[in-house]
Amino acid sequence: MTVTPGWYMTLAAVLFAIGLLGILVRRNALIMFMCVELMLNAVNLTFVAAGRALGLIDGQVSVFFVLVVAAAEVVIGLAIIVAVFRQRSSASVDELSGLSG
Amino acid sequence: MSWEIDYLALLPEIVVAVTILAVLSLDLFLPRRLKYWTATVAVLGVTLAAIPLIVIWAGDARASMFDGSFVVDDFALVLKGLFLVAGYITLLMSVSYVESDRYYQGEYYLLLLCSILGSMVMASSRDLIVLFIGLELTTGPLFMLAGWRKGDIRSNEASLKYFILGVLSTAILLWGMSMLFGVTGAVQFGEISVAVDTIMAGDPDMQPLLGLAIMFMLVGFGFKVSAVPFHFWAPDTYEGAPTPVTAYLSVSSKAAGFVALFTVVYLAVPGAVTFWGPALWALAALSMTVANLAALRQSNVVRLLAYSSIAQAGFMLVPFAGAAVSGRDKLGEGLQATVIYLMIYALMNLGAFAAVIVAARRTGTAELAGWAGLGRRDPRLAVLMAIFFFSLAGIPPLAGWFAKFVMFQSVISSGGLAGGVLAVIAAINAVIAFYYYARIAKTIWFESPPEGAETFEDAPAGSLVWVLGVAAVVTILVGVLPDISGFFGRATQVLVEAAGG
C-alpha cells in the first residue's frame, strides 16, 4: 500500500481537529497556545502535501512564511502570558473575567 | 513573468519601513529626556510617506510587481491613504497618552508603525502569501499594544483574549488558504479565480472542498473584522486596551480585515459567489442586529463604541452582501458603496474616539453617567461629540448620512428579495443605533452633573485638539459635499476591471 498525499491531508485534518478541540476544552493559556501551534502545523502539512501532489513549489514556500510568522507569534504570546502571570500568578483564562457584558 | 521592481510605487512602504528603523535606533541611543523625539519622527515619517503616495496618485504610473502578487493601483492607493491618515491620527492621539505614563516608551511608536506598514502591504497584496504576511504584520503588534499597560490586569486580559482569538483565527484562515491552494493549485488571486471558474463550471467533485475552503477563510476573516458571531473578543479587548489603541483597532485593523476579505472573495473566488454570498448576508444581518441590541444596555462609553463599531461593520457589509446574493455582475457596485462607507466610518469613528479620550480626561471616567452635564462644563467638547455621534447615527448633513444613503441606494438597486430583506434589517438597525447615540447626546446636554462631580481643568494636548478639529471639519465637509467621497468609490472601479466585471 502506497502512502498518497491524501493520507497526509487526512492526518493534517486530524491534527487540526485535535488542536481546535484543545482550544475549546483546555483553560490554561499556555496549553491553548500550544493547540494553536498544532493547528498551524496541520496547515503546514496540508501545504506541503498539496504542493507535492500538484508538483508546485508554492506549497513549500508558503510553509516557510507560516513557520516564520508562527515563531513571531510565539514570542508575542509568551510575553503576554508572562505579563498576565506576573499579575495573577496563574495562566488560567477562567480567572481573567474582569471584562464582561 | 516580470521581476522588475518599481521603487517609486514601493516608496510609501519604504518610507514607513525606514521610519520604523529610525524610531528603533533613536529609542536605543537617545537619553531619556530626549525620548519624545521618537514620537516626532514617527509622525514625520507617516506624513512623509503620504508624499510619494500623492505623487503616484497624481501621475498615471501604476505598477504590478513580483509576478502580479503586489499591485499598486487606484484601489490600493486610496486604501493606503486611509491607513496612513488613520495611523497619523492614532499617533497624534497617542502622544499625550504615552507621555502621561510612568516612563517614556518609544516601543509604542515602533509597534504602531509596524502595524501601519502591514496594513499598507495588505492593500497591495494580490496573493495568498503576501496577504497573510500583511495581515499578520497588521495584527501582531496590536496584540502587544492592547496589553500596553503592563501593570493593569484589565489590559493584560484584553491582550490575552485578543491574542488567543487572533492566532486561532489566523490558524483557521490559513487552513482555508491551504485547502484553497490544494483545490486550485495557485496562490495568486488571478490564477485562483480562473481555476475556481473551471471548478464551478464542470468539476462537481471538487466543489464541496472549495466551499469548505471558502467557509474556513470567511470564519478567519470574520474574527479579524469582529463580525457576529465571531465578535466576542472585541468588546473586552476594546475596553481593556489603551483608548488610542482601541481607536486604531476599531478603524485600521478592522479596515485591514475588510480589505483582505474583499480582495479574496472578489478577486480570488468570485466564481463561487453562490457559496460565500449567503454567508456574508448572514454576517451582515447578525452583526447589525446583535451588536446594536447589545449596545443599548452599555453604560461604559468605550464599550458602547465597541459594540457600535461591530454594528457599523455590519452596515459596511450590507451593500456588498446584498450584491453578492443577487449575482456576480452586481458585485462591483456593491463594493464601491462598501468602500465609501469604510472611508467615512474611519474618519468619524477616529473623531469620536478622540472626543472620548478628551472627555474621559475631563471627567475622570468613561462611564456615561459621569458625563452628565458635560455640555455645561465644556460646551466646545460637547458640540464636537454631538457631531461625531450624530454622524455615526447617520443624521444629515453629516458624513455618516451620506455613507448610509449610499449603502441603502446600493443594496436596493441590486434588486432581489434577499437584498430587500437586508435593506429592511439595516433600516430597523439604523433606528436602534440612533437611540443609543442620541442617549449619549441627551446625557451630555440635558442631565445635570452628578453630585460631587469633578472637572479636571487641564487643557487637552495640542495634538488632540488638532485631531478633533480635522475630523470634525472632514465629517461636516463630506456630508455637505458628498462628491469628495464618490471619488474614493471610483477608485474601486479599478478592482472591478481587474476582476473582469
Coordinates of C-alpha atoms in Angstrom, one line a residue:
Chain A
M1 CA 0.0 0.0 0.0
T2 CA 1.4 3.4 -1.0
V3 CA 1.0 6.5 1.1
T4 CA -0.6 9.1 -1.2
P5 CA -0.8 12.8 -0.4
G6 CA -4.4 12.2 0.5
W7 CA -3.2 10.4 3.7
Y8 CA -1.1 13.4 4.7
M9 CA -4.1 15.7 4.2
T10 CA -6.2 13.4 6.3
L11 CA -3.5 13.4 9.0
A12 CA -3.4 17.2 8.8
A13 CA -7.2 17.4 9.2
V14 CA -7.0 15.2 12.3
L15 CA -4.2 17.4 13.8
F16 CA -6.2 20.5 13.1
A17 CA -9.3 19.0 14.8
I18 CA -7.2 18.0 17.8
G19 CA -5.9 21.5 18.1
L20 CA -9.3 23.1 17.8
L21 CA -10.7 20.7 20.4
G22 CA -7.8 21.5 22.7
I23 CA -8.6 25.2 22.5
L24 CA -12.2 24.6 23.3
V25 CA -11.7 22.3 26.3
R26 CA -8.4 23.4 27.9
R27 CA -8.3 26.5 30.1
N28 CA -4.6 27.1 30.5
A29 CA -3.4 29.9 28.2
L30 CA -0.1 28.1 27.6
I31 CA -1.8 24.9 26.6
M32 CA -4.4 26.7 24.4
F33 CA -1.5 28.4 22.7
M34 CA 0.2 25.0 22.0
C35 CA -3.0 23.8 20.5
V36 CA -2.9 26.8 18.1
E37 CA 0.6 25.8 17.1
L38 CA -0.7 22.3 16.4
M39 CA -3.3 23.8 14.1
L40 CA -0.7 25.9 12.3
N41 CA 1.5 22.8 11.8
A42 CA -1.5 21.0 10.4
V43 CA -1.8 23.8 7.9
N44 CA 1.9 23.4 7.0
L45 CA 1.4 19.7 6.4
T46 CA -1.5 20.4 4.0
F47 CA 0.5 23.0 2.1
V48 CA 3.4 20.6 1.7
A49 CA 1.3 17.6 0.8
A50 CA -0.8 19.7 -1.7
G51 CA 2.4 21.2 -3.2
R52 CA 3.9 17.8 -3.6
A53 CA 0.8 16.3 -5.1
L54 CA 0.5 19.2 -7.6
G55 CA 4.2 19.4 -8.3
L56 CA 4.2 23.1 -7.3
I57 CA 6.9 24.8 -5.2
D58 CA 4.4 27.4 -3.9
G59 CA 3.2 25.0 -1.2
Q60 CA 6.7 24.6 0.3
V61 CA 7.3 28.4 0.0
S62 CA 4.1 29.1 2.0
V63 CA 5.2 26.8 4.7
F64 CA 8.4 28.9 5.3
F65 CA 6.3 32.0 5.7
V66 CA 3.8 30.3 8.0
L67 CA 6.7 29.0 10.1
V68 CA 8.3 32.4 10.5
V69 CA 5.0 34.1 11.4
A70 CA 4.3 31.3 13.9
A71 CA 7.7 31.8 15.5
A72 CA 7.0 35.5 15.8
E73 CA 3.6 34.8 17.4
V74 CA 5.2 32.5 20.0
V75 CA 7.4 35.4 21.1
I76 CA 4.4 37.8 21.4
G77 CA 2.2 35.1 23.1
L78 CA 4.8 34.1 25.7
A79 CA 5.4 37.8 26.5
I80 CA 1.7 38.4 27.1
I81 CA 1.3 35.2 29.2
V82 CA 4.3 36.2 31.3
A83 CA 2.7 39.7 31.8
V84 CA -0.6 38.0 33.0
F85 CA 1.3 35.6 35.2
R86 CA 3.1 38.4 37.0
Q87 CA -0.2 40.0 37.9
R88 CA -2.1 36.8 38.8
S89 CA 0.4 34.0 39.4
S90 CA -1.8 31.9 37.2
A91 CA -2.2 31.3 33.5
S92 CA -5.8 30.2 33.6
V93 CA -8.1 32.1 31.3
D94 CA -11.1 31.5 33.5
E95 CA -9.7 33.8 36.2
L96 CA -9.5 36.5 33.6
S97 CA -13.1 37.7 33.8
G98 CA -12.8 41.3 34.8
L99 CA -14.2 42.5 31.5
S100 CA -17.6 41.3 30.5
G101 CA -21.0 42.4 29.4
Chain B
M1 CA 6.8 37.0 -15.6
S2 CA 8.1 40.4 -14.6
W3 CA 10.5 40.6 -11.7
E4 CA 11.3 44.3 -12.1
I5 CA 10.8 46.4 -9.0
D6 CA 9.3 49.8 -9.4
Y7 CA 10.8 51.6 -6.5
L8 CA 8.6 54.7 -6.8
A9 CA 5.5 52.6 -6.4
L10 CA 7.0 51.0 -3.3
L11 CA 8.2 54.3 -1.9
P12 CA 5.4 54.8 0.7
E13 CA 6.2 51.4 2.2
I14 CA 9.9 52.1 2.1
V15 CA 9.5 55.4 3.9
V16 CA 7.4 53.8 6.7
A17 CA 10.0 50.9 6.9
V18 CA 12.8 53.4 7.2
T19 CA 10.9 55.3 9.9
I20 CA 10.5 52.1 11.8
L21 CA 14.2 51.5 11.8
A22 CA 14.9 55.2 12.7
V23 CA 12.5 55.0 15.7
L24 CA 14.0 51.8 16.9
S25 CA 17.6 53.2 16.8
L26 CA 16.6 56.6 18.2
D27 CA 14.9 54.8 21.1
L28 CA 18.1 52.9 21.8
F29 CA 20.5 55.8 21.7
L30 CA 18.6 58.8 22.9
P31 CA 18.9 59.8 26.6
R32 CA 15.7 59.6 28.5
R33 CA 14.8 63.3 28.5
L34 CA 15.0 63.4 24.7
K35 CA 12.9 60.3 24.0
Y36 CA 10.0 62.4 22.8
W37 CA 11.8 62.6 19.5
T38 CA 10.7 59.1 18.8
A39 CA 7.1 60.4 18.6
T40 CA 8.1 63.3 16.4
V41 CA 10.0 61.1 14.0
A42 CA 7.1 58.6 13.8
V43 CA 4.6 61.3 13.0
L44 CA 7.0 62.9 10.5
G45 CA 7.6 59.5 8.8
V46 CA 3.9 58.8 8.3
T47 CA 3.4 62.3 6.9
L48 CA 6.4 61.9 4.6
A49 CA 5.1 58.6 3.3
A50 CA 2.0 60.4 2.1
I51 CA 4.0 62.5 -0.3
P52 CA 5.1 59.6 -2.7
L53 CA 1.6 58.3 -2.4
I54 CA 0.1 61.6 -3.7
V55 CA 2.8 61.7 -6.4
I56 CA 1.9 58.2 -7.6
W57 CA -1.8 59.1 -7.5
A58 CA -1.3 62.3 -9.5
G59 CA 0.8 60.5 -12.1
D60 CA -0.6 57.6 -14.1
A61 CA 2.1 55.1 -13.4
R62 CA 0.5 52.0 -11.9
A63 CA 2.7 49.0 -11.1
S64 CA 2.3 45.3 -10.8
M65 CA 5.3 43.6 -9.3
F66 CA 6.5 40.2 -8.3
D67 CA 4.5 38.3 -10.9
G68 CA 1.3 40.2 -10.1
S69 CA 1.5 39.5 -6.4
F70 CA 2.0 43.1 -5.3
V71 CA -0.1 45.5 -7.2
V72 CA -0.2 49.3 -6.9
D73 CA -3.5 50.5 -8.4
D74 CA -6.0 53.2 -7.5
F75 CA -7.8 50.9 -5.1
A76 CA -4.5 50.1 -3.3
L77 CA -3.5 53.8 -3.2
V78 CA -6.8 55.0 -1.8
L79 CA -6.7 52.4 1.0
K80 CA -3.0 53.1 1.7
G81 CA -4.1 56.7 2.1
L82 CA -6.8 55.7 4.5
F83 CA -4.3 53.6 6.5
L84 CA -1.8 56.4 6.6
V85 CA -4.3 59.0 7.7
A86 CA -5.7 56.7 10.4
G87 CA -2.2 55.9 11.5
Y88 CA -1.3 59.6 11.6
I89 CA -4.4 60.4 13.7
T90 CA -3.7 57.5 16.1
L91 CA -0.1 58.5 16.5
L92 CA -1.2 62.1 17.4
M93 CA -3.8 60.7 19.9
S94 CA -1.2 58.5 21.5
V95 CA 1.4 61.2 22.2
S96 CA -0.2 62.6 25.3
Y97 CA -1.2 59.1 26.4
V98 CA 2.3 57.7 26.2
E99 CA 3.8 60.8 27.9
S100 CA 1.5 60.5 30.9
D101 CA 2.8 57.1 31.6
R102 CA 5.4 56.3 34.3
Y103 CA 8.3 56.4 31.9
Y104 CA 8.7 57.2 28.2
Q105 CA 8.2 54.2 25.9
G106 CA 9.4 54.5 22.4
E107 CA 8.4 50.9 21.5
Y108 CA 4.8 52.1 21.4
Y109 CA 5.5 54.0 18.2
L110 CA 7.6 51.2 16.8
L111 CA 4.8 48.7 17.2
L112 CA 2.2 51.1 15.8
L113 CA 4.3 51.9 12.7
C114 CA 4.8 48.1 12.1
S115 CA 1.0 47.7 12.1
I116 CA 0.6 50.6 9.7
L117 CA 3.2 49.1 7.4
G118 CA 1.4 45.8 7.5
S119 CA -1.9 47.3 6.5
M120 CA -0.3 49.2 3.6
V121 CA 1.3 46.0 2.3
M122 CA -2.0 44.3 2.6
A123 CA -3.8 46.8 0.5
S124 CA -1.5 45.9 -2.4
S125 CA -1.4 42.2 -2.0
R126 CA -3.0 40.0 -4.7
D127 CA -1.6 36.7 -3.5
L128 CA -2.4 34.5 -0.6
I129 CA 1.1 34.6 0.9
V130 CA 1.6 38.4 0.7
L131 CA -2.0 38.8 2.1
F132 CA -1.2 36.6 5.0
I133 CA 2.1 38.4 5.8
G134 CA 0.4 41.8 5.6
L135 CA -2.5 40.7 7.8
E136 CA -0.1 39.3 10.4
L137 CA 2.1 42.3 10.4
T138 CA -1.0 44.4 11.0
T139 CA -2.4 42.4 13.9
G140 CA 0.8 41.1 15.5
P141 CA 1.9 44.4 17.0
L142 CA -1.6 45.1 18.1
F143 CA -1.6 42.1 20.5
M144 CA 1.1 43.8 22.4
L145 CA -0.3 47.3 22.1
A146 CA -3.6 46.0 23.6
G147 CA -1.7 45.0 26.7
W148 CA 0.3 48.1 26.9
R149 CA -0.5 49.0 30.5
K150 CA 1.5 46.0 31.8
G151 CA 0.6 46.7 35.4
D152 CA -3.2 46.7 34.8
I153 CA -4.9 43.4 34.9
R154 CA -7.7 44.6 32.6
S155 CA -5.2 45.5 30.0
N156 CA -3.5 42.1 30.4
E157 CA -6.8 40.4 30.0
A158 CA -7.7 42.4 26.9
S159 CA -4.3 41.5 25.3
L160 CA -4.6 37.8 26.2
K161 CA -8.1 37.4 24.8
Y162 CA -7.2 39.3 21.7
F163 CA -4.1 37.2 21.2
I164 CA -5.7 33.8 21.7
L165 CA -8.6 34.6 19.4
G166 CA -6.3 36.3 17.0
V167 CA -3.9 33.4 16.5
L168 CA -6.9 31.0 16.4
S169 CA -8.5 33.0 13.6
T170 CA -5.1 33.0 11.8
A171 CA -4.9 29.2 12.0
I172 CA -8.5 28.8 10.7
L173 CA -7.8 31.3 7.9
L174 CA -4.6 29.5 6.9
W175 CA -6.4 26.2 6.9
G176 CA -8.8 27.6 4.4
M177 CA -5.9 29.0 2.4
S178 CA -4.1 25.7 2.3
M179 CA -7.2 23.9 1.2
L180 CA -7.8 26.6 -1.5
F181 CA -4.3 26.1 -2.7
G182 CA -4.8 22.3 -2.7
V183 CA -8.0 22.7 -4.7
T184 CA -6.9 25.3 -7.2
G185 CA -3.1 24.8 -7.3
A186 CA -2.4 28.5 -7.2
V187 CA -1.6 31.2 -4.7
Q188 CA -2.1 34.2 -6.9
F189 CA -5.6 35.7 -7.0
G190 CA -5.9 35.9 -10.8
E191 CA -4.9 32.3 -11.2
I192 CA -7.1 31.1 -8.4
S193 CA -10.0 32.9 -10.0
V194 CA -9.5 31.1 -13.3
A195 CA -9.2 27.7 -11.5
V196 CA -12.4 28.4 -9.4
D197 CA -14.4 29.2 -12.6
T198 CA -13.3 25.9 -14.1
I199 CA -14.3 24.0 -11.0
M200 CA -17.7 25.7 -10.7
A201 CA -18.3 25.1 -14.4
G202 CA -17.6 21.4 -14.5
D203 CA -16.0 19.7 -11.6
P204 CA -18.7 18.8 -9.1
D205 CA -16.3 16.5 -7.1
M206 CA -14.1 19.5 -6.1
Q207 CA -17.0 21.8 -5.3
P208 CA -17.6 20.7 -1.7
L209 CA -13.9 21.1 -0.9
L210 CA -13.8 24.5 -2.5
G211 CA -16.9 25.5 -0.5
L212 CA -15.2 24.3 2.7
A213 CA -12.0 26.2 2.0
I214 CA -14.0 29.4 1.4
M215 CA -16.0 28.9 4.6
F216 CA -12.9 28.4 6.7
M217 CA -11.4 31.6 5.2
L218 CA -14.6 33.5 5.9
V219 CA -14.6 32.4 9.6
G220 CA -11.0 33.6 9.8
F221 CA -11.8 37.0 8.3
G222 CA -15.0 37.1 10.5
F223 CA -12.8 37.1 13.6
K224 CA -10.5 39.7 12.1
V225 CA -13.3 42.2 11.3
S226 CA -15.2 41.1 14.5
A227 CA -18.4 40.3 12.7
V228 CA -21.1 38.5 14.8
P229 CA -20.9 35.6 15.7
F230 CA -17.1 35.9 15.9
H231 CA -17.1 39.2 17.8
F232 CA -17.0 38.1 21.4
W233 CA -13.4 39.1 21.9
A234 CA -13.9 42.7 20.6
P235 CA -15.8 44.4 23.5
D236 CA -13.4 43.1 26.1
T237 CA -10.3 43.9 24.2
Y238 CA -11.6 47.4 23.3
E239 CA -12.5 48.2 26.9
G240 CA -9.2 46.9 28.4
A241 CA -6.8 48.3 25.8
P242 CA -5.5 51.9 25.9
T243 CA -8.1 54.1 24.2
P244 CA -5.9 55.3 21.3
V245 CA -5.1 51.6 20.6
T246 CA -8.9 50.9 20.7
A247 CA -9.4 53.7 18.2
Y248 CA -6.8 52.1 15.9
L249 CA -8.3 48.6 16.4
S250 CA -11.8 49.7 15.5
V251 CA -10.7 51.6 12.4
S252 CA -7.4 50.5 10.8
S253 CA -7.3 46.9 11.9
K254 CA -11.0 46.4 11.0
A255 CA -10.5 48.1 7.7
A256 CA -7.5 45.9 7.0
G257 CA -9.5 42.8 7.7
F258 CA -12.3 44.1 5.4
V259 CA -9.8 44.8 2.6
A260 CA -8.4 41.3 3.0
L261 CA -11.9 39.8 2.9
F262 CA -12.9 41.8 -0.2
T263 CA -9.8 41.2 -2.2
V264 CA -10.0 37.5 -1.6
V265 CA -13.7 37.0 -2.2
Y266 CA -13.9 39.5 -5.1
L267 CA -10.6 38.8 -6.9
A268 CA -9.8 35.2 -6.0
V269 CA -13.1 33.3 -5.6
P270 CA -15.8 35.5 -7.4
G271 CA -16.9 32.4 -9.3
A272 CA -18.1 30.7 -6.1
V273 CA -20.3 33.6 -5.2
T274 CA -23.2 31.2 -4.6
F275 CA -21.1 29.8 -1.6
W276 CA -20.0 32.9 0.1
G277 CA -22.8 35.3 -0.8
P278 CA -25.4 33.9 1.7
A279 CA -22.7 33.6 4.3
L280 CA -21.8 37.3 4.0
W281 CA -25.5 38.2 4.1
A282 CA -25.9 36.4 7.4
L283 CA -22.7 38.0 8.8
A284 CA -24.1 41.5 7.9
A285 CA -27.6 40.9 9.3
L286 CA -26.3 39.3 12.5
S287 CA -23.6 41.9 13.1
M288 CA -26.0 44.8 12.9
T289 CA -28.8 43.2 14.9
V290 CA -26.9 41.5 17.8
A291 CA -24.4 44.4 18.2
N292 CA -27.0 47.1 18.2
L293 CA -29.1 45.3 20.8
A294 CA -26.1 44.8 23.0
A295 CA -25.0 48.4 22.7
L296 CA -28.4 49.5 24.1
R297 CA -27.5 48.3 27.6
Q298 CA -23.9 49.6 27.8
S299 CA -23.1 52.1 30.5
N300 CA -19.4 52.5 29.6
V301 CA -18.9 54.7 26.5
V302 CA -15.8 52.8 25.2
R303 CA -17.7 49.5 25.4
L304 CA -20.6 51.1 23.7
L305 CA -18.4 52.3 20.9
A306 CA -17.0 48.7 20.7
Y307 CA -20.5 47.4 20.0
S308 CA -21.2 50.3 17.8
S309 CA -18.2 49.5 15.7
I310 CA -19.3 45.9 15.3
A311 CA -22.7 47.1 14.2
Q312 CA -21.1 49.6 11.8
A313 CA -19.1 46.7 10.3
G314 CA -22.5 45.1 9.6
F315 CA -23.7 48.2 7.8
M316 CA -20.5 48.2 5.8
L317 CA -21.1 44.7 4.7
V318 CA -24.7 45.4 3.6
P319 CA -24.1 46.7 0.1
F320 CA -21.5 44.0 -0.8
A321 CA -23.5 41.2 0.7
G322 CA -26.7 42.5 -0.9
A323 CA -24.9 42.5 -4.3
A324 CA -23.4 39.0 -3.6
V325 CA -26.8 37.4 -3.0
S326 CA -28.2 38.8 -6.3
G327 CA -25.4 37.7 -8.6
R328 CA -21.8 38.1 -9.6
D329 CA -22.4 41.0 -12.0
K330 CA -23.6 43.4 -9.3
L331 CA -20.6 42.9 -7.0
G332 CA -18.6 45.9 -8.3
E333 CA -21.3 48.4 -7.5
G334 CA -21.8 46.9 -4.0
L335 CA -18.0 47.0 -3.4
Q336 CA -17.9 50.7 -4.2
A337 CA -20.6 51.6 -1.7
T338 CA -18.9 49.5 0.9
V339 CA -15.5 51.2 0.4
I340 CA -17.2 54.7 0.6
Y341 CA -18.8 53.6 3.9
L342 CA -15.5 52.3 5.2
M343 CA -13.7 55.6 4.4
I344 CA -16.3 57.8 6.1
Y345 CA -16.7 55.4 9.1
A346 CA -12.9 55.6 9.6
L347 CA -12.8 59.3 9.9
M348 CA -15.9 59.8 12.1
N349 CA -15.0 57.0 14.4
L350 CA -11.5 58.3 14.9
G351 CA -13.0 61.6 15.7
A352 CA -15.5 60.0 18.2
F353 CA -12.6 58.3 20.0
A354 CA -10.6 61.4 20.2
A355 CA -13.6 63.2 21.8
V356 CA -14.0 60.3 24.2
I357 CA -10.3 60.5 25.2
V358 CA -10.7 64.2 26.0
A359 CA -14.0 63.8 27.8
A360 CA -12.6 60.9 29.9
R361 CA -9.7 63.1 30.9
R362 CA -12.0 65.9 31.7
T363 CA -14.4 63.9 33.9
G364 CA -12.0 61.2 35.1
T365 CA -14.3 58.4 34.0
A366 CA -15.5 56.6 30.8
E367 CA -18.9 55.8 32.4
L368 CA -21.7 57.6 30.6
A369 CA -23.4 58.6 33.9
G370 CA -20.2 60.5 34.9
W371 CA -20.5 62.6 31.7
A372 CA -23.9 64.1 32.6
G373 CA -23.9 67.9 32.1
L374 CA -20.7 67.9 30.1
G375 CA -22.5 70.4 27.8
R376 CA -22.4 73.0 30.6
R377 CA -18.9 72.1 31.8
D378 CA -17.2 72.1 28.4
P379 CA -19.6 73.2 25.6
R380 CA -17.0 73.0 22.8
L381 CA -16.2 69.4 23.5
A382 CA -19.8 68.5 23.8
V383 CA -20.6 70.1 20.4
L384 CA -17.8 68.1 18.8
M385 CA -19.0 64.9 20.5
A386 CA -22.5 65.5 19.2
I387 CA -21.2 66.0 15.7
F388 CA -19.3 62.6 15.7
F389 CA -22.1 60.6 17.4
F390 CA -24.8 62.0 15.2
S391 CA -22.6 61.4 12.2
L392 CA -22.2 57.7 13.3
A393 CA -26.0 57.6 13.6
G394 CA -26.4 58.9 10.1
I395 CA -28.0 62.3 10.6
P396 CA -27.8 64.8 7.7
P397 CA -25.9 66.9 6.8
L398 CA -23.0 64.9 8.4
A399 CA -20.8 62.5 6.6
G400 CA -22.4 59.4 8.2
W401 CA -25.6 60.3 6.5
F402 CA -24.1 60.1 3.1
A403 CA -22.5 56.7 3.9
K404 CA -25.9 55.3 4.9
F405 CA -27.5 56.8 1.8
V406 CA -25.0 55.1 -0.5
M407 CA -25.5 51.9 1.4
F408 CA -29.3 51.9 1.0
Q409 CA -29.1 53.0 -2.6
S410 CA -26.7 50.3 -3.5
V411 CA -28.5 47.4 -1.7
I412 CA -31.9 48.4 -3.0
S413 CA -30.7 48.9 -6.6
S414 CA -29.1 45.5 -6.6
G415 CA -32.6 44.1 -6.5
G416 CA -33.8 40.8 -5.4
L417 CA -35.8 39.7 -2.4
A418 CA -32.7 38.8 -0.2
G419 CA -31.3 42.3 -0.9
G420 CA -34.6 43.9 0.0
V421 CA -34.8 42.0 3.3
L422 CA -31.3 43.1 4.2
A423 CA -32.2 46.7 3.5
V424 CA -35.2 46.4 5.8
I425 CA -33.0 44.9 8.6
A426 CA -30.5 47.7 8.0
A427 CA -33.2 50.3 8.3
I428 CA -34.5 48.9 11.6
N429 CA -31.0 48.8 12.9
A430 CA -30.3 52.4 11.9
V431 CA -33.2 53.4 14.1
I432 CA -32.0 51.3 17.1
A433 CA -28.5 52.7 16.6
F434 CA -29.9 56.3 16.6
Y435 CA -31.4 55.6 20.1
Y436 CA -28.1 54.9 21.8
Y437 CA -26.1 57.5 20.0
A438 CA -28.8 60.1 20.9
R439 CA -28.8 58.8 24.5
I440 CA -25.1 60.0 24.8
A441 CA -26.0 63.4 23.5
K442 CA -29.0 63.6 25.9
T443 CA -26.9 62.7 28.9
I444 CA -24.3 65.3 27.9
W445 CA -26.7 68.1 27.2
F446 CA -29.8 67.7 29.3
E447 CA -28.8 65.9 32.5
S448 CA -27.3 67.7 35.5
P449 CA -23.9 66.8 36.6
P450 CA -23.7 64.1 39.3
E451 CA -23.1 65.1 42.9
G452 CA -19.5 66.0 43.6
A453 CA -18.5 65.7 40.0
E454 CA -15.0 67.0 39.4
T455 CA -14.0 68.7 36.3
F456 CA -10.3 68.5 35.6
E457 CA -9.3 71.8 34.1
D458 CA -6.1 70.8 32.3
A459 CA -6.4 71.7 28.6
P460 CA -6.2 68.8 26.1
A461 CA -2.9 68.4 24.3
G462 CA -2.5 70.4 21.2
S463 CA -2.2 67.2 19.1
L464 CA -5.7 66.1 20.3
V465 CA -7.2 69.5 19.5
W466 CA -5.8 69.3 16.0
V467 CA -7.2 65.7 15.5
L468 CA -10.6 66.7 16.8
G469 CA -10.7 69.8 14.5
V470 CA -9.6 67.9 11.4
A471 CA -12.0 65.0 12.0
A472 CA -14.9 67.4 12.6
V473 CA -14.2 69.5 9.5
V474 CA -14.0 66.4 7.3
T475 CA -17.1 64.9 8.8
I476 CA -19.1 68.1 8.0
L477 CA -17.5 68.6 4.6
V478 CA -18.1 65.1 3.3
G479 CA -21.7 65.4 4.5
V480 CA -22.2 68.8 2.7
L481 CA -20.2 67.9 -0.4
P482 CA -20.6 64.2 -0.9
D483 CA -18.8 64.2 -4.2
I484 CA -15.5 64.0 -2.3
S485 CA -16.2 60.5 -1.2
G486 CA -17.6 59.4 -4.5
F487 CA -14.1 60.0 -5.7
F488 CA -12.9 57.2 -3.4
G489 CA -15.6 54.9 -4.5
R490 CA -14.5 55.3 -8.1
A491 CA -11.1 54.0 -7.2
T492 CA -12.6 50.6 -6.7
Q493 CA -13.6 50.8 -10.4
V494 CA -10.0 49.6 -11.0
L495 CA -10.7 46.5 -8.9
V496 CA -13.9 45.9 -10.8
E497 CA -11.9 46.0 -14.1
A498 CA -9.2 43.7 -12.6
A499 CA -11.9 41.2 -11.8
G500 CA -13.2 41.4 -15.3
G501 CA -16.6 42.6 -14.1

